[in-house]
Amino acid sequence: MRAGSFGKLTHDKENTTQVTFHYVEGHTETFTIPMPAQEFQEEVLHLLNQPWLTFHLVDQTVFICTARLVKVEVKPAIPELQGQGVFSNSLRVSTMQRAAAGRLPMDT
């Protein structure tokens, strides 16, 4: 991290990873971790096997129970993560795309 204008802390995009946790209850939380995606990729499976994750923020510490997570999103993508249960070159289909499928002719 480095100090930016007005004394706020900013993160270098290439040296940080953004992680969004989706909880069973339906809410989400996003954290920026001062770790390159490549380094995070090496840790992610080990981290998700831990019962609790701890995030030290500037003004508080947050504990996350991994048993209450239903989805974890990571930016930037970590395509180096491969193996059983990993689907490369996937695309997310939005609700609008799903609703439009078959309704509008694609070839004109």
mmCIF file of N, CA and C in Angstrom:
data_model
loop_
_atom_site.group_PDB
_atom_site.id
_atom_site.type_symbol
_atom_site.label_atom_id
_atom_site.label_comp_id
_atom_site.label_asym_id
_atom_site.label_seq_id
_atom_site.Cartn_x
_atom_site.Cartn_y
_atom_site.Cartn_z
ATOM 1 N N MET A 1 0.835 -1.177 0.000
ATOM 2 C CA MET A 1 0.000 0.000 0.000
ATOM 3 C C MET A 1 0.879 1.240 0.000
ATOM 4 N N ARG A 2 0.353 2.288 -0.602
ATOM 5 C CA ARG A 2 1.069 3.548 -0.551
ATOM 6 C C ARG A 2 0.068 4.655 -0.285
ATOM 7 N N ALA A 3 0.545 5.740 0.284
ATOM 8 C CA ALA A 3 -0.321 6.867 0.575
ATOM 9 C C ALA A 3 -0.630 7.605 -0.714
ATOM 10 N N GLY A 4 -1.897 7.881 -0.965
ATOM 11 C CA GLY A 4 -2.310 8.624 -2.137
ATOM 12 C C GLY A 4 -2.655 10.049 -1.742
ATOM 13 N N SER A 5 -3.404 10.738 -2.597
ATOM 14 C CA SER A 5 -3.793 12.107 -2.286
ATOM 15 C C SER A 5 -4.693 12.122 -1.065
ATOM 16 N N PHE A 6 -4.657 13.199 -0.331
ATOM 17 C CA PHE A 6 -5.428 13.394 0.883
ATOM 18 C C PHE A 6 -5.081 12.382 1.969
ATOM 19 N N GLY A 7 -3.933 11.751 1.861
ATOM 20 C CA GLY A 7 -3.461 10.854 2.909
ATOM 21 C C GLY A 7 -4.180 9.516 2.976
ATOM 22 N N LYS A 8 -5.030 9.220 2.009
ATOM 23 C CA LYS A 8 -5.734 7.936 2.008
ATOM 24 C C LYS A 8 -4.786 6.840 1.540
ATOM 25 N N LEU A 9 -4.991 5.659 2.059
ATOM 26 C CA LEU A 9 -4.188 4.532 1.605
ATOM 27 C C LEU A 9 -4.782 3.991 0.317
ATOM 28 N N THR A 10 -3.933 3.764 -0.664
ATOM 29 C CA THR A 10 -4.382 3.174 -1.918
ATOM 30 C C THR A 10 -3.572 1.905 -2.155
ATOM 31 N N HIS A 11 -4.139 1.010 -2.926
ATOM 32 C CA HIS A 11 -3.486 -0.252 -3.242
ATOM 33 C C HIS A 11 -3.065 -0.255 -4.703
ATOM 34 N N ASP A 12 -1.895 -0.812 -4.988
ATOM 35 C CA ASP A 12 -1.491 -1.027 -6.367
ATOM 36 C C ASP A 12 -2.320 -2.182 -6.909
ATOM 37 N N LYS A 13 -2.988 -1.975 -8.041
ATOM 38 C CA LYS A 13 -3.847 -3.026 -8.587
ATOM 39 C C LYS A 13 -3.101 -4.327 -8.831
ATOM 40 N N GLU A 14 -1.860 -4.247 -9.321
ATOM 41 C CA GLU A 14 -1.123 -5.462 -9.635
ATOM 42 C C GLU A 14 -0.623 -6.175 -8.377
ATOM 43 N N ASN A 15 -0.649 -5.512 -7.247
ATOM 44 C CA ASN A 15 -0.180 -6.126 -6.003
ATOM 45 C C ASN A 15 -1.305 -6.392 -5.017
ATOM 46 N N THR A 16 -2.553 -6.325 -5.475
ATOM 47 C CA THR A 16 -3.685 -6.583 -4.589
ATOM 48 C C THR A 16 -4.656 -7.559 -5.239
ATOM 49 N N THR A 17 -5.463 -8.153 -4.395
ATOM 50 C CA THR A 17 -6.504 -9.067 -4.837
ATOM 51 C C THR A 17 -7.800 -8.657 -4.155
ATOM 52 N N GLN A 18 -8.874 -8.591 -4.912
ATOM 53 C CA GLN A 18 -10.181 -8.266 -4.363
ATOM 54 C C GLN A 18 -10.956 -9.562 -4.184
ATOM 55 N N VAL A 19 -11.464 -9.783 -2.988
ATOM 56 C CA VAL A 19 -12.198 -11.011 -2.682
ATOM 57 C C VAL A 19 -13.590 -10.639 -2.186
ATOM 58 N N THR A 20 -14.616 -11.212 -2.814
ATOM 59 C CA THR A 20 -15.998 -10.987 -2.397
ATOM 60 C C THR A 20 -16.555 -12.289 -1.844
ATOM 61 N N PHE A 21 -17.067 -12.226 -0.629
ATOM 62 C CA PHE A 21 -17.667 -13.382 0.034
ATOM 63 C C PHE A 21 -19.178 -13.262 -0.032
ATOM 64 N N HIS A 22 -19.838 -14.323 -0.460
ATOM 65 C CA HIS A 22 -21.299 -14.399 -0.496
ATOM 66 C C HIS A 22 -21.720 -15.368 0.603
ATOM 67 N N TYR A 23 -22.546 -14.883 1.510
ATOM 68 C CA TYR A 23 -22.934 -15.656 2.679
ATOM 69 C C TYR A 23 -24.261 -16.381 2.461
ATOM 70 N N VAL A 24 -24.479 -17.441 3.231
ATOM 71 C CA VAL A 24 -25.701 -18.232 3.192
ATOM 72 C C VAL A 24 -26.920 -17.336 3.378
ATOM 73 N N GLU A 25 -26.803 -16.335 4.231
ATOM 74 C CA GLU A 25 -27.920 -15.435 4.537
ATOM 75 C C GLU A 25 -28.267 -14.492 3.396
ATOM 76 N N GLY A 26 -27.423 -14.410 2.371
ATOM 77 C CA GLY A 26 -27.725 -13.599 1.207
ATOM 78 C C GLY A 26 -26.932 -12.316 1.073
ATOM 79 N N HIS A 27 -26.188 -11.898 2.077
ATOM 80 C CA HIS A 27 -25.420 -10.661 1.943
ATOM 81 C C HIS A 27 -23.993 -10.958 1.474
ATOM 82 N N THR A 28 -23.295 -9.899 1.060
ATOM 83 C CA THR A 28 -21.925 -10.038 0.566
ATOM 84 C C THR A 28 -21.022 -9.022 1.251
ATOM 85 N N GLU A 29 -19.738 -9.329 1.253
ATOM 86 C CA GLU A 29 -18.702 -8.419 1.735
ATOM 87 C C GLU A 29 -17.512 -8.539 0.803
ATOM 88 N N THR A 30 -16.877 -7.416 0.518
ATOM 89 C CA THR A 30 -15.709 -7.400 -0.361
ATOM 90 C C THR A 30 -14.523 -6.818 0.386
ATOM 91 N N PHE A 31 -13.385 -7.482 0.246
ATOM 92 C CA PHE A 31 -12.145 -7.044 0.875
ATOM 93 C C PHE A 31 -11.064 -6.942 -0.179
ATOM 94 N N THR A 32 -10.166 -5.983 -0.006
ATOM 95 C CA THR A 32 -8.977 -5.890 -0.831
ATOM 96 C C THR A 32 -7.817 -6.381 0.010
ATOM 97 N N ILE A 33 -7.097 -7.355 -0.530
ATOM 98 C CA ILE A 33 -5.993 -7.987 0.192
ATOM 99 C C ILE A 33 -4.685 -7.543 -0.449
ATOM 100 N N PRO A 34 -3.725 -7.077 0.347
ATOM 101 C CA PRO A 34 -2.446 -6.640 -0.225
ATOM 102 C C PRO A 34 -1.565 -7.828 -0.607
ATOM 103 N N MET A 35 -2.034 -8.576 -1.611
ATOM 104 C CA MET A 35 -1.344 -9.791 -2.063
ATOM 105 C C MET A 35 -1.640 -9.953 -3.551
ATOM 106 N N PRO A 36 -0.630 -10.141 -4.386
ATOM 107 C CA PRO A 36 -0.890 -10.361 -5.819
ATOM 108 C C PRO A 36 -1.761 -11.602 -6.032
ATOM 109 N N ALA A 37 -2.550 -11.595 -7.091
ATOM 110 C CA ALA A 37 -3.451 -12.713 -7.378
ATOM 111 C C ALA A 37 -2.699 -14.035 -7.467
ATOM 112 N N GLN A 38 -1.505 -14.022 -8.038
ATOM 113 C CA GLN A 38 -0.704 -15.252 -8.160
ATOM 114 C C GLN A 38 -0.402 -15.837 -6.787
ATOM 115 N N GLU A 39 -0.028 -14.993 -5.856
ATOM 116 C CA GLU A 39 0.270 -15.449 -4.494
ATOM 117 C C GLU A 39 -1.008 -15.912 -3.795
ATOM 118 N N PHE A 40 -2.117 -15.185 -3.998
ATOM 119 C CA PHE A 40 -3.398 -15.572 -3.403
ATOM 120 C C PHE A 40 -3.843 -16.929 -3.940
ATOM 121 N N GLN A 41 -3.616 -17.146 -5.231
ATOM 122 C CA GLN A 41 -4.001 -18.414 -5.855
ATOM 123 C C GLN A 41 -3.325 -19.600 -5.182
ATOM 124 N N GLU A 42 -2.091 -19.408 -4.755
ATOM 125 C CA GLU A 42 -1.363 -20.482 -4.079
ATOM 126 C C GLU A 42 -1.937 -20.782 -2.697
ATOM 127 N N GLU A 43 -2.640 -19.828 -2.101
ATOM 128 C CA GLU A 43 -3.170 -19.973 -0.750
ATOM 129 C C GLU A 43 -4.665 -20.278 -0.682
ATOM 130 N N VAL A 44 -5.413 -19.975 -1.751
ATOM 131 C CA VAL A 44 -6.868 -19.940 -1.665
ATOM 132 C C VAL A 44 -7.496 -21.263 -1.207
ATOM 133 N N LEU A 45 -7.080 -22.383 -1.725
ATOM 134 C CA LEU A 45 -7.693 -23.651 -1.320
ATOM 135 C C LEU A 45 -7.388 -23.972 0.137
ATOM 136 N N HIS A 46 -6.188 -23.668 0.577
ATOM 137 C CA HIS A 46 -5.827 -23.860 1.980
ATOM 138 C C HIS A 46 -6.663 -22.933 2.870
ATOM 139 N N LEU A 47 -6.823 -21.687 2.454
ATOM 140 C CA LEU A 47 -7.600 -20.723 3.237
ATOM 141 C C LEU A 47 -9.048 -21.154 3.386
ATOM 142 N N LEU A 48 -9.654 -21.628 2.293
ATOM 143 C CA LEU A 48 -11.064 -22.011 2.349
ATOM 144 C C LEU A 48 -11.297 -23.276 3.163
ATOM 145 N N ASN A 49 -10.246 -24.027 3.453
ATOM 146 C CA ASN A 49 -10.364 -25.193 4.325
ATOM 147 C C ASN A 49 -10.255 -24.835 5.803
ATOM 148 N N GLN A 50 -9.915 -23.580 6.093
ATOM 149 C CA GLN A 50 -9.833 -23.117 7.478
ATOM 150 C C GLN A 50 -11.244 -22.835 7.987
ATOM 151 N N PRO A 51 -11.543 -23.107 9.247
ATOM 152 C CA PRO A 51 -12.893 -22.811 9.760
ATOM 153 C C PRO A 51 -13.172 -21.311 9.852
ATOM 154 N N TRP A 52 -12.146 -20.514 10.097
ATOM 155 C CA TRP A 52 -12.310 -19.063 10.219
ATOM 156 C C TRP A 52 -11.203 -18.348 9.449
ATOM 157 N N LEU A 53 -11.551 -17.222 8.816
ATOM 158 C CA LEU A 53 -10.579 -16.331 8.203
ATOM 159 C C LEU A 53 -10.596 -15.025 8.989
ATOM 160 N N THR A 54 -9.448 -14.390 9.126
ATOM 161 C CA THR A 54 -9.342 -13.147 9.882
ATOM 162 C C THR A 54 -8.789 -12.055 8.982
ATOM 163 N N PHE A 55 -9.476 -10.922 8.947
ATOM 164 C CA PHE A 55 -9.049 -9.763 8.165
ATOM 165 C C PHE A 55 -8.823 -8.602 9.118
ATOM 166 N N HIS A 56 -7.594 -8.128 9.174
ATOM 167 C CA HIS A 56 -7.270 -6.957 9.982
ATOM 168 C C HIS A 56 -7.436 -5.720 9.101
ATOM 169 N N LEU A 57 -8.393 -4.882 9.431
ATOM 170 C CA LEU A 57 -8.630 -3.639 8.711
ATOM 171 C C LEU A 57 -8.009 -2.494 9.497
ATOM 172 N N VAL A 58 -8.042 -1.310 8.941
ATOM 173 C CA VAL A 58 -7.464 -0.152 9.614
ATOM 174 C C VAL A 58 -8.150 0.095 10.954
ATOM 175 N N ASP A 59 -9.473 -0.041 10.996
ATOM 176 C CA ASP A 59 -10.224 0.316 12.200
ATOM 177 C C ASP A 59 -10.874 -0.854 12.934
ATOM 178 N N GLN A 60 -10.729 -2.075 12.410
ATOM 179 C CA GLN A 60 -11.353 -3.227 13.061
ATOM 180 C C GLN A 60 -10.763 -4.528 12.534
ATOM 181 N N THR A 61 -11.088 -5.611 13.212
ATOM 182 C CA THR A 61 -10.709 -6.948 12.762
ATOM 183 C C THR A 61 -12.005 -7.701 12.477
ATOM 184 N N VAL A 62 -12.049 -8.391 11.326
ATOM 185 C CA VAL A 62 -13.241 -9.107 10.896
ATOM 186 C C VAL A 62 -12.922 -10.598 10.845
ATOM 187 N N PHE A 63 -13.779 -11.411 11.449
ATOM 188 C CA PHE A 63 -13.658 -12.865 11.408
ATOM 189 C C PHE A 63 -14.778 -13.401 10.523
ATOM 190 N N ILE A 64 -14.433 -14.300 9.611
ATOM 191 C CA ILE A 64 -15.413 -14.876 8.694
ATOM 192 C C ILE A 64 -15.433 -16.382 8.877
ATOM 193 N N CYS A 65 -16.616 -16.920 9.113
ATOM 194 C CA CYS A 65 -16.805 -18.363 9.251
ATOM 195 C C CYS A 65 -16.978 -18.941 7.847
ATOM 196 N N THR A 66 -16.019 -19.729 7.400
ATOM 197 C CA THR A 66 -16.063 -20.256 6.033
ATOM 198 C C THR A 66 -17.226 -21.228 5.818
ATOM 199 N N ALA A 67 -17.754 -21.809 6.876
ATOM 200 C CA ALA A 67 -18.899 -22.719 6.749
ATOM 201 C C ALA A 67 -20.161 -21.970 6.322
ATOM 202 N N ARG A 68 -20.187 -20.632 6.465
ATOM 203 C CA ARG A 68 -21.359 -19.822 6.127
ATOM 204 C C ARG A 68 -21.253 -19.211 4.730
ATOM 205 N N LEU A 69 -20.216 -19.591 3.970
ATOM 206 C CA LEU A 69 -20.013 -19.051 2.630
ATOM 207 C C LEU A 69 -20.622 -19.975 1.581
ATOM 208 N N VAL A 70 -21.259 -19.365 0.583
ATOM 209 C CA VAL A 70 -21.778 -20.163 -0.524
ATOM 210 C C VAL A 70 -21.031 -19.885 -1.825
ATOM 211 N N LYS A 71 -20.330 -18.719 -1.883
ATOM 212 C CA LYS A 71 -19.578 -18.388 -3.087
ATOM 213 C C LYS A 71 -18.484 -17.395 -2.716
ATOM 214 N N VAL A 72 -17.350 -17.509 -3.415
ATOM 215 C CA VAL A 72 -16.241 -16.576 -3.253
ATOM 216 C C VAL A 72 -15.831 -16.119 -4.649
ATOM 217 N N GLU A 73 -15.777 -14.797 -4.858
ATOM 218 C CA GLU A 73 -15.342 -14.237 -6.134
ATOM 219 C C GLU A 73 -14.000 -13.556 -5.937
ATOM 220 N N VAL A 74 -13.098 -13.721 -6.907
ATOM 221 C CA VAL A 74 -11.747 -13.172 -6.815
ATOM 222 C C VAL A 74 -11.455 -12.352 -8.070
ATOM 223 N N LYS A 75 -10.954 -11.137 -7.870
ATOM 224 C CA LYS A 75 -10.499 -10.286 -8.969
ATOM 225 C C LYS A 75 -9.092 -9.838 -8.652
ATOM 226 N N PRO A 76 -8.175 -9.889 -9.578
ATOM 227 C CA PRO A 76 -8.325 -10.373 -10.945
ATOM 228 C C PRO A 76 -8.461 -11.896 -10.973
ATOM 229 N N ALA A 77 -8.856 -12.392 -12.129
ATOM 230 C CA ALA A 77 -9.008 -13.843 -12.304
ATOM 231 C C ALA A 77 -7.667 -14.541 -12.073
ATOM 232 N N ILE A 78 -7.735 -15.783 -11.644
ATOM 233 C CA ILE A 78 -6.523 -16.581 -11.430
ATOM 234 C C ILE A 78 -6.600 -17.836 -12.309
ATOM 235 N N PRO A 79 -6.351 -17.668 -13.631
ATOM 236 C CA PRO A 79 -6.480 -18.787 -14.565
ATOM 237 C C PRO A 79 -5.465 -19.901 -14.319
ATOM 238 N N GLU A 80 -4.432 -19.632 -13.527
ATOM 239 C CA GLU A 80 -3.445 -20.672 -13.227
ATOM 240 C C GLU A 80 -4.033 -21.769 -12.339
ATOM 241 N N LEU A 81 -5.141 -21.480 -11.682
ATOM 242 C CA LEU A 81 -5.811 -22.465 -10.831
ATOM 243 C C LEU A 81 -6.448 -23.506 -11.741
ATOM 244 N N GLN A 82 -5.948 -24.730 -11.683
ATOM 245 C CA GLN A 82 -6.434 -25.792 -12.556
ATOM 246 C C GLN A 82 -6.595 -27.069 -11.762
ATOM 247 N N GLY A 83 -7.303 -28.020 -12.338
ATOM 248 C CA GLY A 83 -7.488 -29.312 -11.702
ATOM 249 C C GLY A 83 -8.937 -29.748 -11.737
ATOM 250 N N GLN A 84 -9.237 -30.791 -10.985
ATOM 251 C CA GLN A 84 -10.582 -31.334 -10.943
ATOM 252 C C GLN A 84 -11.535 -30.298 -10.346
ATOM 253 N N GLY A 85 -12.673 -30.093 -10.991
ATOM 254 C CA GLY A 85 -13.664 -29.143 -10.521
ATOM 255 C C GLY A 85 -13.402 -27.710 -10.948
ATOM 256 N N VAL A 86 -12.391 -27.482 -11.793
ATOM 257 C CA VAL A 86 -12.080 -26.139 -12.288
ATOM 258 C C VAL A 86 -12.450 -26.091 -13.769
ATOM 259 N N PHE A 87 -13.275 -25.121 -14.153
ATOM 260 C CA PHE A 87 -13.743 -24.991 -15.525
ATOM 261 C C PHE A 87 -13.113 -23.748 -16.153
ATOM 262 N N SER A 88 -12.151 -23.948 -17.041
ATOM 263 C CA SER A 88 -11.462 -22.836 -17.711
ATOM 264 C C SER A 88 -12.336 -22.231 -18.798
ATOM 265 N N ASN A 89 -12.051 -20.973 -19.142
ATOM 266 C CA ASN A 89 -12.728 -20.260 -20.235
ATOM 267 C C ASN A 89 -14.243 -20.215 -20.073
ATOM 268 N N SER A 90 -14.714 -20.101 -18.847
ATOM 269 C CA SER A 90 -16.149 -20.024 -18.575
ATOM 270 C C SER A 90 -16.653 -18.607 -18.781
ATOM 271 N N LEU A 91 -17.937 -18.479 -19.074
ATOM 272 C CA LEU A 91 -18.585 -17.184 -19.215
ATOM 273 C C LEU A 91 -19.803 -17.136 -18.311
ATOM 274 N N ARG A 92 -20.025 -15.982 -17.677
ATOM 275 C CA ARG A 92 -21.216 -15.802 -16.852
ATOM 276 C C ARG A 92 -22.338 -15.324 -17.763
ATOM 277 N N VAL A 93 -23.524 -15.895 -17.610
ATOM 278 C CA VAL A 93 -24.686 -15.505 -18.394
ATOM 279 C C VAL A 93 -25.579 -14.662 -17.493
ATOM 280 N N SER A 94 -25.857 -13.442 -17.931
ATOM 281 C CA SER A 94 -26.699 -12.554 -17.124
ATOM 282 C C SER A 94 -28.164 -12.923 -17.295
ATOM 283 N N THR A 95 -29.007 -12.388 -16.436
ATOM 284 C CA THR A 95 -30.446 -12.615 -16.517
ATOM 285 C C THR A 95 -30.986 -12.102 -17.840
ATOM 286 N N MET A 96 -30.486 -10.955 -18.280
ATOM 287 C CA MET A 96 -30.936 -10.388 -19.554
ATOM 288 C C MET A 96 -30.561 -11.297 -20.723
ATOM 289 N N GLN A 97 -29.360 -11.841 -20.711
ATOM 290 C CA GLN A 97 -28.932 -12.736 -21.780
ATOM 291 C C GLN A 97 -29.781 -14.005 -21.775
ATOM 292 N N ARG A 98 -30.061 -14.527 -20.593
ATOM 293 C CA ARG A 98 -30.845 -15.747 -20.466
ATOM 294 C C ARG A 98 -32.271 -15.505 -20.958
ATOM 295 N N ALA A 99 -32.855 -14.353 -20.615
ATOM 296 C CA ALA A 99 -34.225 -14.041 -21.012
ATOM 297 C C ALA A 99 -34.333 -13.813 -22.518
ATOM 298 N N ALA A 100 -33.273 -13.258 -23.118
ATOM 299 C CA ALA A 100 -33.305 -12.956 -24.547
ATOM 300 C C ALA A 100 -33.010 -14.171 -25.408
ATOM 301 N N ALA A 101 -32.463 -15.212 -24.849
ATOM 302 C CA ALA A 101 -32.091 -16.393 -25.627
ATOM 303 C C ALA A 101 -33.319 -16.969 -26.324
ATOM 304 N N GLY A 102 -33.242 -17.092 -27.632
ATOM 305 C CA GLY A 102 -34.332 -17.681 -28.400
ATOM 306 C C GLY A 102 -35.418 -16.699 -28.774
ATOM 307 N N ARG A 103 -35.375 -15.481 -28.257
ATOM 308 C CA ARG A 103 -36.449 -14.520 -28.556
ATOM 309 C C ARG A 103 -36.077 -13.583 -29.705
ATOM 310 N N LEU A 104 -34.811 -13.273 -29.814
ATOM 311 C CA LEU A 104 -34.380 -12.350 -30.846
ATOM 312 C C LEU A 104 -33.511 -13.101 -31.850
ATOM 313 N N PRO A 105 -33.738 -12.913 -33.141
ATOM 314 C CA PRO A 105 -32.863 -13.582 -34.112
ATOM 315 C C PRO A 105 -31.457 -12.993 -34.034
ATOM 316 N N MET A 106 -30.462 -13.862 -33.970
ATOM 317 C CA MET A 106 -29.075 -13.431 -33.865
ATOM 318 C C MET A 106 -28.464 -13.170 -35.234
ATOM 319 N N ASP A 107 -28.934 -13.853 -36.273
ATOM 320 C CA ASP A 107 -28.421 -13.667 -37.630
ATOM 321 C C ASP A 107 -29.416 -12.817 -38.406
ATOM 322 N N THR A 108 -28.912 -11.750 -39.006
ATOM 323 C CA THR A 108 -29.826 -10.909 -39.806
ATOM 324 C C THR A 108 -29.318 -10.776 -41.209
#
